[in-house]
Coordinates of C-alpha atoms and ligand atoms in Angstrom, one line a residue:
M30 CA -6.7 18.5 104.3
N31 CA -5.6 16.0 106.6
Y32 CA -1.9 15.6 105.5
E33 CA -1.3 13.0 108.2
K34 CA -3.9 10.6 106.9
F35 CA -2.8 11.4 103.4
F36 CA 0.7 10.7 104.1
N37 CA -0.1 7.4 106.0
E38 CA -2.2 6.4 102.6
F39 CA 0.8 7.2 100.6
I40 CA 3.2 5.1 102.8
E41 CA 0.7 2.2 102.5
E42 CA 0.6 2.6 98.7
S43 CA 4.4 3.0 98.5
K44 CA 4.8 -0.6 99.7
N45 CA 3.4 -1.9 96.4
F46 CA 6.2 0.0 94.6
F47 CA 9.3 -0.2 96.7
T48 CA 10.9 -2.7 99.2
E49 CA 10.3 -2.4 102.9
Q50 CA 13.6 -1.1 103.4
V51 CA 13.2 1.7 100.8
V52 CA 9.9 2.6 102.5
E53 CA 11.3 2.6 106.1
T54 CA 14.6 4.3 105.4
W55 CA 13.6 7.0 102.9
L56 CA 9.8 7.6 102.4
Q57 CA 8.8 7.2 106.3
K58 CA 11.2 10.2 107.0
L59 CA 9.4 12.5 104.5
K60 CA 6.7 15.1 105.6
V61 CA 3.9 16.3 103.4
K62 CA 4.1 20.2 103.5
N63 CA 1.6 21.2 100.8
I64 CA -0.6 19.9 98.2
D65 CA -2.5 22.1 95.8
G66 CA -3.6 21.8 92.3
E67 CA -0.1 22.0 90.9
N68 CA 2.4 20.6 93.3
V69 CA 2.9 17.9 96.2
V70 CA 5.7 19.4 98.2
L71 CA 7.4 17.1 100.6
E72 CA 9.9 17.7 103.0
A73 CA 13.0 15.5 103.5
P74 CA 15.1 15.6 106.8
N75 CA 18.2 16.7 104.9
K76 CA 20.0 17.6 101.6
F77 CA 21.3 14.0 101.4
Y78 CA 18.0 12.5 101.7
K79 CA 16.4 14.9 99.1
L80 CA 19.0 14.3 96.5
W81 CA 18.8 10.4 97.0
I82 CA 15.1 10.4 96.7
E83 CA 15.3 12.7 93.7
Q84 CA 17.8 10.5 91.9
N85 CA 16.2 7.2 92.7
Y86 CA 12.6 7.3 93.4
L87 CA 10.9 10.8 92.1
E88 CA 9.5 9.1 89.1
T89 CA 7.7 6.4 90.8
L90 CA 6.6 8.6 93.5
K91 CA 5.0 10.8 90.7
K92 CA 3.4 7.6 89.4
I93 CA 1.9 6.8 92.8
F94 CA 0.4 10.2 93.3
T95 CA -1.1 10.3 89.7
E96 CA -2.5 6.6 89.8
K97 CA -3.6 6.3 93.3
F98 CA -4.2 10.0 94.2
S99 CA -5.2 11.3 91.0
I100 CA -2.8 14.0 91.6
T101 CA -1.2 14.7 88.1
S102 CA 1.1 17.5 89.6
N103 CA 4.7 17.9 90.4
V104 CA 6.6 16.4 93.2
I105 CA 8.8 18.5 94.9
I106 CA 11.0 17.5 97.5
K107 CA 12.3 20.2 99.9
N108 CA 15.0 19.8 102.6
A109 CA 14.4 21.0 106.1
N110 CA 16.4 23.6 107.4
I111 CA 19.1 21.4 109.1
T112 CA 22.2 21.1 107.0
L113 CA 23.7 17.9 107.7
K114 CA 27.2 17.0 106.4
R115 CA 27.7 13.6 105.0
D116 CA 29.7 12.3 107.7
N117 CA 26.9 13.4 110.5
L118 CA 25.0 10.7 109.1
K119 CA 24.1 8.2 111.9
S120 CA 26.0 5.0 111.4
D121 CA 22.8 2.8 110.9
D122 CA 21.6 5.0 108.3
S123 CA 25.1 4.6 106.2
D124 CA 24.5 0.9 106.6
K125 CA 21.5 1.0 105.2
I126 CA 22.5 3.2 102.3
A127 CA 25.3 0.7 101.6
N128 CA 22.9 -2.2 101.4
I129 CA 20.7 -0.3 98.9
V130 CA 23.6 0.4 96.8
V131 CA 24.5 -3.1 96.7
K132 CA 21.0 -4.0 95.6
K133 CA 21.1 -1.1 93.1
E134 CA 24.3 -2.8 91.5
T135 CA 21.9 -5.5 90.2
N136 CA 19.6 -3.0 88.8
L137 CA 16.7 -5.3 90.1
N138 CA 13.3 -4.1 90.9
K139 CA 11.8 -6.1 93.8
Q140 CA 8.3 -5.3 92.8
Y141 CA 8.7 -7.9 89.9
S142 CA 8.3 -11.6 91.1
F143 CA 7.0 -15.0 89.9
D144 CA 4.3 -14.8 92.6
N145 CA 2.8 -11.7 91.0
F146 CA 3.1 -12.8 87.6
V147 CA -0.2 -14.6 86.2
A148 CA 1.1 -17.6 83.9
G149 CA -1.4 -18.6 81.1
S150 CA -1.5 -20.2 77.7
S151 CA 0.0 -17.0 76.1
N152 CA 3.0 -17.0 78.2
Q153 CA 3.5 -20.5 79.6
F154 CA 6.5 -21.5 77.7
A155 CA 8.2 -18.2 78.7
Y156 CA 7.1 -18.4 82.1
T157 CA 8.3 -22.1 82.6
A158 CA 11.6 -21.5 81.1
C159 CA 12.3 -18.4 83.1
L160 CA 11.4 -20.0 86.4
S161 CA 13.6 -22.9 85.5
V162 CA 16.8 -20.5 85.0
A163 CA 15.7 -18.7 88.3
N164 CA 15.8 -22.1 89.9
G165 CA 19.2 -22.4 88.9
N166 CA 19.1 -24.5 85.9
F167 CA 21.7 -22.8 83.7
H168 CA 23.2 -23.8 80.6
T169 CA 20.0 -25.9 79.4
Y170 CA 18.7 -22.7 77.8
N171 CA 21.5 -20.5 77.1
P172 CA 20.8 -17.9 75.9
L173 CA 17.3 -17.7 76.9
Y174 CA 15.5 -15.3 74.3
I175 CA 12.1 -14.2 75.2
Y176 CA 10.2 -12.2 72.6
G177 CA 6.9 -10.4 72.4
G178 CA 4.9 -7.2 72.0
V179 CA 5.0 -4.4 74.3
G180 CA 3.6 -4.7 77.8
L181 CA 3.3 -8.3 78.0
G182 CA 5.6 -9.1 80.8
K183 CA 9.0 -9.3 79.4
T184 CA 10.9 -7.1 81.8
H185 CA 8.8 -8.4 84.8
L186 CA 10.2 -11.8 83.9
L187 CA 13.6 -10.8 83.6
H188 CA 13.7 -9.0 87.0
A189 CA 11.7 -12.0 88.5
I190 CA 14.6 -14.4 87.4
G191 CA 17.1 -12.1 89.1
N192 CA 15.1 -11.5 92.3
K193 CA 14.4 -15.4 92.6
L194 CA 18.0 -16.4 92.2
L195 CA 19.4 -13.9 94.8
E196 CA 16.9 -15.4 97.3
T197 CA 19.0 -18.5 97.5
K198 CA 22.1 -17.8 95.3
Y199 CA 22.9 -14.3 96.9
K200 CA 26.5 -14.6 95.9
L201 CA 25.9 -14.6 92.1
K202 CA 26.7 -11.5 90.3
V203 CA 23.3 -10.8 88.7
L204 CA 22.8 -7.7 86.5
Y205 CA 19.4 -6.8 84.8
I206 CA 20.5 -4.2 82.1
P207 CA 18.3 -2.5 79.4
S208 CA 20.0 -2.2 76.1
E209 CA 19.8 1.5 76.1
Q210 CA 21.4 1.8 79.5
F211 CA 24.3 -0.7 78.1
T212 CA 24.6 1.7 75.4
N213 CA 24.8 5.0 77.5
E214 CA 27.2 3.3 79.8
M215 CA 29.4 2.4 77.0
I216 CA 29.3 6.0 75.6
T217 CA 30.3 7.3 78.9
S218 CA 33.1 4.8 79.4
I219 CA 34.6 5.6 75.8
R220 CA 34.4 9.4 76.8
K221 CA 35.9 9.2 80.0
N222 CA 38.6 6.5 78.8
K223 CA 37.1 3.8 81.0
M224 CA 36.4 1.0 78.5
E225 CA 38.4 -1.4 80.6
E226 CA 36.2 -0.8 83.6
F227 CA 33.2 -1.3 81.5
R228 CA 34.4 -4.5 80.1
E229 CA 35.4 -5.9 83.4
K230 CA 32.2 -5.3 84.6
Y231 CA 30.1 -6.9 82.0
R232 CA 32.5 -9.8 81.5
T233 CA 32.6 -10.9 85.2
I234 CA 28.8 -11.3 85.5
D235 CA 27.2 -14.7 86.2
I236 CA 23.6 -13.8 84.9
L237 CA 23.2 -11.2 82.5
L238 CA 19.5 -10.2 82.0
F239 CA 19.6 -8.1 78.9
D240 CA 16.2 -6.3 78.1
D241 CA 14.8 -4.6 74.8
A242 CA 17.6 -6.2 72.6
Q243 CA 15.9 -4.4 69.6
F244 CA 17.4 -1.3 70.5
L245 CA 20.6 -2.5 69.5
A246 CA 19.7 -2.5 65.9
G247 CA 21.5 0.5 64.1
K248 CA 24.1 1.0 66.9
E249 CA 27.2 -0.6 65.4
R250 CA 29.7 0.0 68.0
T251 CA 27.4 -1.1 70.9
T252 CA 26.3 -4.0 69.0
E253 CA 29.9 -5.2 68.7
E254 CA 30.8 -4.5 72.3
F255 CA 27.5 -6.7 73.0
F256 CA 28.9 -9.2 70.8
Y257 CA 32.1 -9.7 72.7
T258 CA 30.3 -9.5 76.0
F259 CA 28.0 -12.2 75.1
N260 CA 30.9 -14.3 73.6
T261 CA 33.0 -13.9 76.7
L262 CA 29.9 -14.9 79.0
Y263 CA 28.9 -17.5 76.9
D264 CA 32.5 -19.1 76.7
L265 CA 32.6 -19.0 80.5
Q266 CA 29.1 -20.9 80.7
K267 CA 27.4 -17.8 82.4
Q268 CA 23.8 -17.6 81.7
I269 CA 22.4 -14.9 79.4
V270 CA 18.7 -14.1 79.2
I271 CA 17.7 -11.7 76.5
S272 CA 14.2 -10.0 75.8
C273 CA 13.3 -8.5 72.5
D274 CA 10.2 -7.3 70.7
K275 CA 10.9 -9.6 67.8
S276 CA 12.1 -13.0 67.0
P277 CA 15.8 -13.1 65.8
S278 CA 14.8 -13.9 62.3
E279 CA 12.6 -10.7 62.3
L280 CA 15.6 -8.6 63.6
S281 CA 16.6 -7.7 59.9
H282 CA 18.5 -4.5 60.8
M283 CA 20.9 -6.4 63.0
E284 CA 24.2 -8.3 62.0
K285 CA 23.6 -12.0 61.4
R286 CA 26.4 -12.9 63.6
I287 CA 24.6 -11.5 66.6
T288 CA 20.9 -12.6 65.6
S289 CA 22.3 -16.3 65.0
R290 CA 23.9 -16.1 68.4
F291 CA 20.3 -15.3 69.9
S292 CA 19.2 -18.6 68.4
W293 CA 21.8 -20.8 69.8
G294 CA 19.7 -21.5 73.1
L295 CA 15.8 -21.4 73.5
I296 CA 13.6 -19.1 72.1
V297 CA 10.4 -18.6 73.6
D298 CA 7.5 -16.1 72.5
I299 CA 4.8 -14.3 74.5
Q300 CA 1.6 -13.8 72.9
P301 CA -1.2 -11.3 73.8
P302 CA -3.4 -12.6 76.6
S303 CA -6.7 -14.1 75.9
V304 CA -9.9 -12.8 77.7
E305 CA -9.4 -15.5 80.3
E306 CA -5.9 -14.4 81.1
K307 CA -6.7 -10.9 81.1
S308 CA -9.4 -11.5 83.8
A309 CA -6.9 -13.5 85.8
I310 CA -4.4 -10.7 85.7
L311 CA -7.0 -8.2 86.9
L312 CA -8.0 -10.3 89.8
K313 CA -4.6 -10.8 90.6
I314 CA -3.6 -7.3 90.5
A315 CA -6.7 -6.2 92.4
E316 CA -6.0 -8.6 95.1
L317 CA -2.3 -7.5 95.4
K318 CA -3.5 -3.7 95.5
N319 CA -6.5 -4.4 97.6
I320 CA -9.0 -3.1 95.0
K321 CA -12.4 -4.5 95.2
I322 CA -13.7 -6.1 92.1
D323 CA -15.4 -9.5 91.4
S324 CA -14.9 -11.9 88.5
N325 CA -17.9 -10.7 86.6
I326 CA -16.3 -7.2 86.7
A327 CA -12.9 -8.6 85.7
V328 CA -14.4 -10.4 82.7
Y329 CA -16.2 -7.5 81.6
L330 CA -13.3 -5.5 81.6
A331 CA -11.2 -8.2 80.0
E332 CA -13.8 -8.4 77.2
N333 CA -14.3 -4.6 76.8
L334 CA -11.3 -2.9 77.2
K335 CA -9.6 -2.3 73.8
T336 CA -6.0 -3.1 74.8
E337 CA -4.1 -6.1 74.0
N338 CA -1.4 -5.0 76.5
N339 CA -1.0 -5.9 80.2
R340 CA 0.6 -2.6 81.1
E341 CA -2.7 -1.0 79.8
L342 CA -4.9 -3.2 81.2
I343 CA -3.6 -2.8 84.8
G344 CA -3.2 1.0 84.2
A345 CA -7.1 1.0 83.6
L346 CA -7.7 -1.1 86.7
I347 CA -5.7 1.4 88.7
R348 CA -7.4 4.4 87.1
L349 CA -10.8 2.9 87.9
S350 CA -10.0 2.2 91.6
A351 CA -8.6 5.9 92.0
Y352 CA -12.0 6.9 90.3
S353 CA -14.2 4.8 92.5
N354 CA -12.2 6.1 95.6
F355 CA -12.6 9.7 94.5
K356 CA -16.4 9.3 93.7
N357 CA -16.7 7.0 96.6
K358 CA -18.8 4.6 94.7
Q359 CA -18.1 1.0 94.2
I360 CA -16.9 -0.5 90.7
D361 CA -19.6 -1.5 88.6
K362 CA -20.5 -1.6 84.9
D363 CA -21.9 2.0 85.1
L364 CA -18.8 3.4 86.7
I365 CA -16.5 1.6 84.3
C366 CA -18.3 3.2 81.3
E367 CA -17.9 6.6 83.0
C368 CA -14.3 6.3 84.0
L369 CA -13.0 4.5 80.9
K370 CA -15.2 5.4 78.2
K371 CA -12.9 6.0 75.6
Y372 CA -10.6 2.9 76.3
L373 CA -13.8 0.6 75.8
I374 CA -14.7 -1.3 72.6
E375 CA -17.7 0.3 70.9
K376 CA -20.0 -2.6 70.4
N377 CA -22.5 -0.7 68.4
K378 CA -19.8 0.8 66.0
I379 CA -20.8 0.3 62.3
I380 CA -18.4 -1.2 60.3
T381 CA -18.2 -0.7 56.7
I382 CA -16.8 -2.5 53.5
D383 CA -13.9 0.1 53.2
D384 CA -13.0 -0.5 57.0
V385 CA -12.5 -3.9 56.3
L386 CA -10.4 -3.5 53.0
K387 CA -8.4 -0.9 54.7
E388 CA -7.6 -3.2 57.8
V389 CA -6.6 -6.0 55.4
T390 CA -4.5 -3.9 53.1
T391 CA -2.8 -2.1 55.9
Y392 CA -1.9 -5.2 57.6
F393 CA -0.5 -6.8 54.7
N394 CA 1.1 -3.7 53.2
I395 CA -0.7 -4.2 49.8
K396 CA -2.5 -1.9 47.7
L397 CA -6.3 -1.8 47.5
H398 CA -6.0 -1.9 43.7
D399 CA -4.3 -5.4 44.0
L400 CA -6.6 -6.7 46.6
K401 CA -9.5 -6.3 44.2
S402 CA -7.6 -7.2 41.1
R403 CA -7.4 -10.5 39.6
K404 CA -3.7 -11.0 40.4
R405 CA -3.1 -14.4 41.8
T406 CA 0.5 -14.1 43.5
S407 CA 0.1 -16.0 46.6
S408 CA 0.5 -13.3 49.0
I409 CA -2.2 -11.1 47.4
S410 CA -4.6 -14.2 47.0
Y411 CA -3.8 -15.3 50.6
S412 CA -4.8 -11.5 51.9
R413 CA -7.6 -11.5 49.5
N414 CA -9.2 -14.6 50.9
I415 CA -8.6 -13.4 54.6
A416 CA -10.7 -10.0 53.3
I417 CA -13.4 -12.0 51.9
Y418 CA -13.6 -14.3 54.9
I419 CA -14.0 -11.3 57.4
L420 CA -16.4 -9.3 55.1
R421 CA -18.5 -12.4 55.1
K422 CA -18.2 -12.8 59.1
T423 CA -18.6 -9.3 60.2
L424 CA -20.9 -7.6 57.6
N425 CA -22.9 -11.0 56.6
L426 CA -22.6 -10.0 52.9
S427 CA -24.2 -12.5 50.4
L428 CA -21.4 -14.3 48.3
Q429 CA -22.5 -12.3 45.2
E430 CA -22.3 -8.8 47.0
I431 CA -18.7 -9.8 48.2
G432 CA -17.9 -10.9 44.4
D433 CA -18.9 -7.6 43.3
I434 CA -16.5 -5.8 45.5
F435 CA -13.5 -8.1 44.0
G436 CA -14.0 -7.3 40.3
G437 CA -17.2 -9.2 39.8
R438 CA -16.2 -12.7 40.7
D439 CA -18.9 -15.3 40.8
H440 CA -20.5 -16.7 44.0
A441 CA -18.6 -20.0 43.8
T442 CA -15.2 -18.4 43.8
I443 CA -16.0 -16.5 46.9
L444 CA -17.3 -19.6 48.4
Y445 CA -14.1 -21.5 47.7
S446 CA -12.1 -18.7 49.5
I447 CA -14.1 -18.8 52.4
N448 CA -13.9 -22.6 52.7
K449 CA -10.2 -22.4 52.2
I450 CA -9.6 -20.1 55.3
E451 CA -12.2 -22.2 57.0
N452 CA -9.9 -25.2 56.6
I453 CA -6.8 -23.7 57.5
L454 CA -8.4 -22.3 60.6
K455 CA -9.0 -25.8 61.7
K456 CA -5.3 -26.4 62.3
D457 CA -3.7 -22.9 62.4
K458 CA -3.7 -21.2 65.6
E459 CA -1.6 -18.3 64.3
L460 CA -4.1 -17.5 61.4
K461 CA -7.0 -17.6 63.9
Y462 CA -5.1 -15.1 66.1
L463 CA -4.6 -13.0 63.2
I464 CA -8.1 -12.9 62.2
D465 CA -9.3 -12.2 65.6
T466 CA -6.9 -9.4 65.9
L467 CA -8.0 -7.9 62.7
I468 CA -11.7 -8.1 63.5
K469 CA -11.0 -6.7 66.8
N470 CA -9.2 -3.5 65.2
L471 CA -12.3 -3.0 63.3
Y472 CA -14.1 -2.3 66.5
K473 CA -11.8 0.2 68.0
Ligands
LIG25 P1 7.1 -5.7 78.6 O1 8.7 -5.6 79.1 O2 6.9 -6.9 77.7 O3 6.9 -4.5 77.7 P2 6.5 -5.5 81.2 O4 7.2 -6.6 82.0 O5 7.0 -4.1 81.5 O6 6.2 -5.5 79.7 O7 5.1 -5.5 81.9 C1 4.0 -4.3 81.9 C2 3.3 -4.3 83.0 O8 2.5 -5.4 83.0 C3 4.3 -4.3 84.5 O9 3.7 -3.7 85.3 C4 4.1 -6.0 84.7 O10 4.2 -6.2 86.1 C5 2.7 -6.2 84.1 N1 2.4 -7.6 83.5 C6 2.7 -8.0 82.2 N2 2.3 -9.2 82.2 C7 2.0 -9.8 83.4 C8 1.5 -10.9 83.9 N3 1.1 -12.0 83.2 N4 1.0 -11.0 85.3 C9 1.1 -9.9 86.0 N5 1.6 -8.7 85.5 C10 1.9 -8.8 84.4
LIG26 MG1 10.1 -4.3 78.8

């Protein structure tokens, strides 16, 4: 294998994952020593480089080798036989290192910006609010609370705020922190008797970007510490941005005094993307990563991939691109089926009555027996009406056939249920989304 060519491609690809400075200072100085079925062996110029790269970039390097080069092996960094003492580092190297350390203090990942975020109706509100904070409009939305499912871009937006702010207001103290890291730091500080330092660090920030707040649930001591951090920053009119997988009112395992504070500012949600938005994301990522797909292919992927999660959507595209490089074939529908078969919706899957009933009872967490019964409590009859509506839409059963499933109801009762749902659907976007999702799940 031509290691030099491989290395050049690797450097090019790394630019999508790291800042120019990281690529230049650290990665360019590596050498590929060996690639076999199990390992990619890279050589670093000295021990210091080796340690730094291992501590900071190893996971991403593995990701690059897996996603871009389809090498799912270990990455081993060796150091060349020069033992270099720390003070032997050239001064320009230590300057660069110092620079990076400063960036590291913010925990910000340069990879995430507003430019490479695709805004659409599912995330428009969140996007606009974040952009406003990033443009320096603090206090208006304080705290800004963003919630939504996994892989929908919350972390991306938090980093984008920090990165954009620092472009112009570089003196601000910005800190991005996932709640789990906050917890770990706190535990270490308690252990080392350094709580004063910990508090000082968190209570002197100008912008706190707090990710995945749901992981505070059940951690009393951390929640309490976060509560005081929040209060101090809030009183000092510092900006707080919080992401979470649930709305404050759904955080039932968290103390009220915390969740009520989350609601003091602006709450915005991110919904799963529509087919149009998925296509736009795919085209944008393809453009950024130099992957050749046209809009027909993007729409085809958006319509047929099972996922509702942008991370998986992008992952599928990268996998497809690696596969197309490997096979030396251009990306078309055949190649998609070959490469992504298990991730595609099975259009010809035969749906049964039981599938529908199971989907509805699981979603609403009710018993099949109750769904079929004559019980008229509002939650049960609501779920029943939805089940009836979906049975009619997906299986095209007659009214009488549906009536028989639900304990011998007559066709007028069934028609009444269907009309009722159709009327609600005219105004209620959330119900439409729920029914679409339940139907989509049936085909997974
Ligand atoms: P979350 O924090 O909500 O779980 P992330 O922010 O980690 O999701 O997003 C997962 C991946 O998908 C990231 O690589 C992110 O850059 C990408 N992504 C998510 N939403 C978008 C979007 N609207 N436009 C571009 N990329 C996106
Ligand atoms: Mg996240």
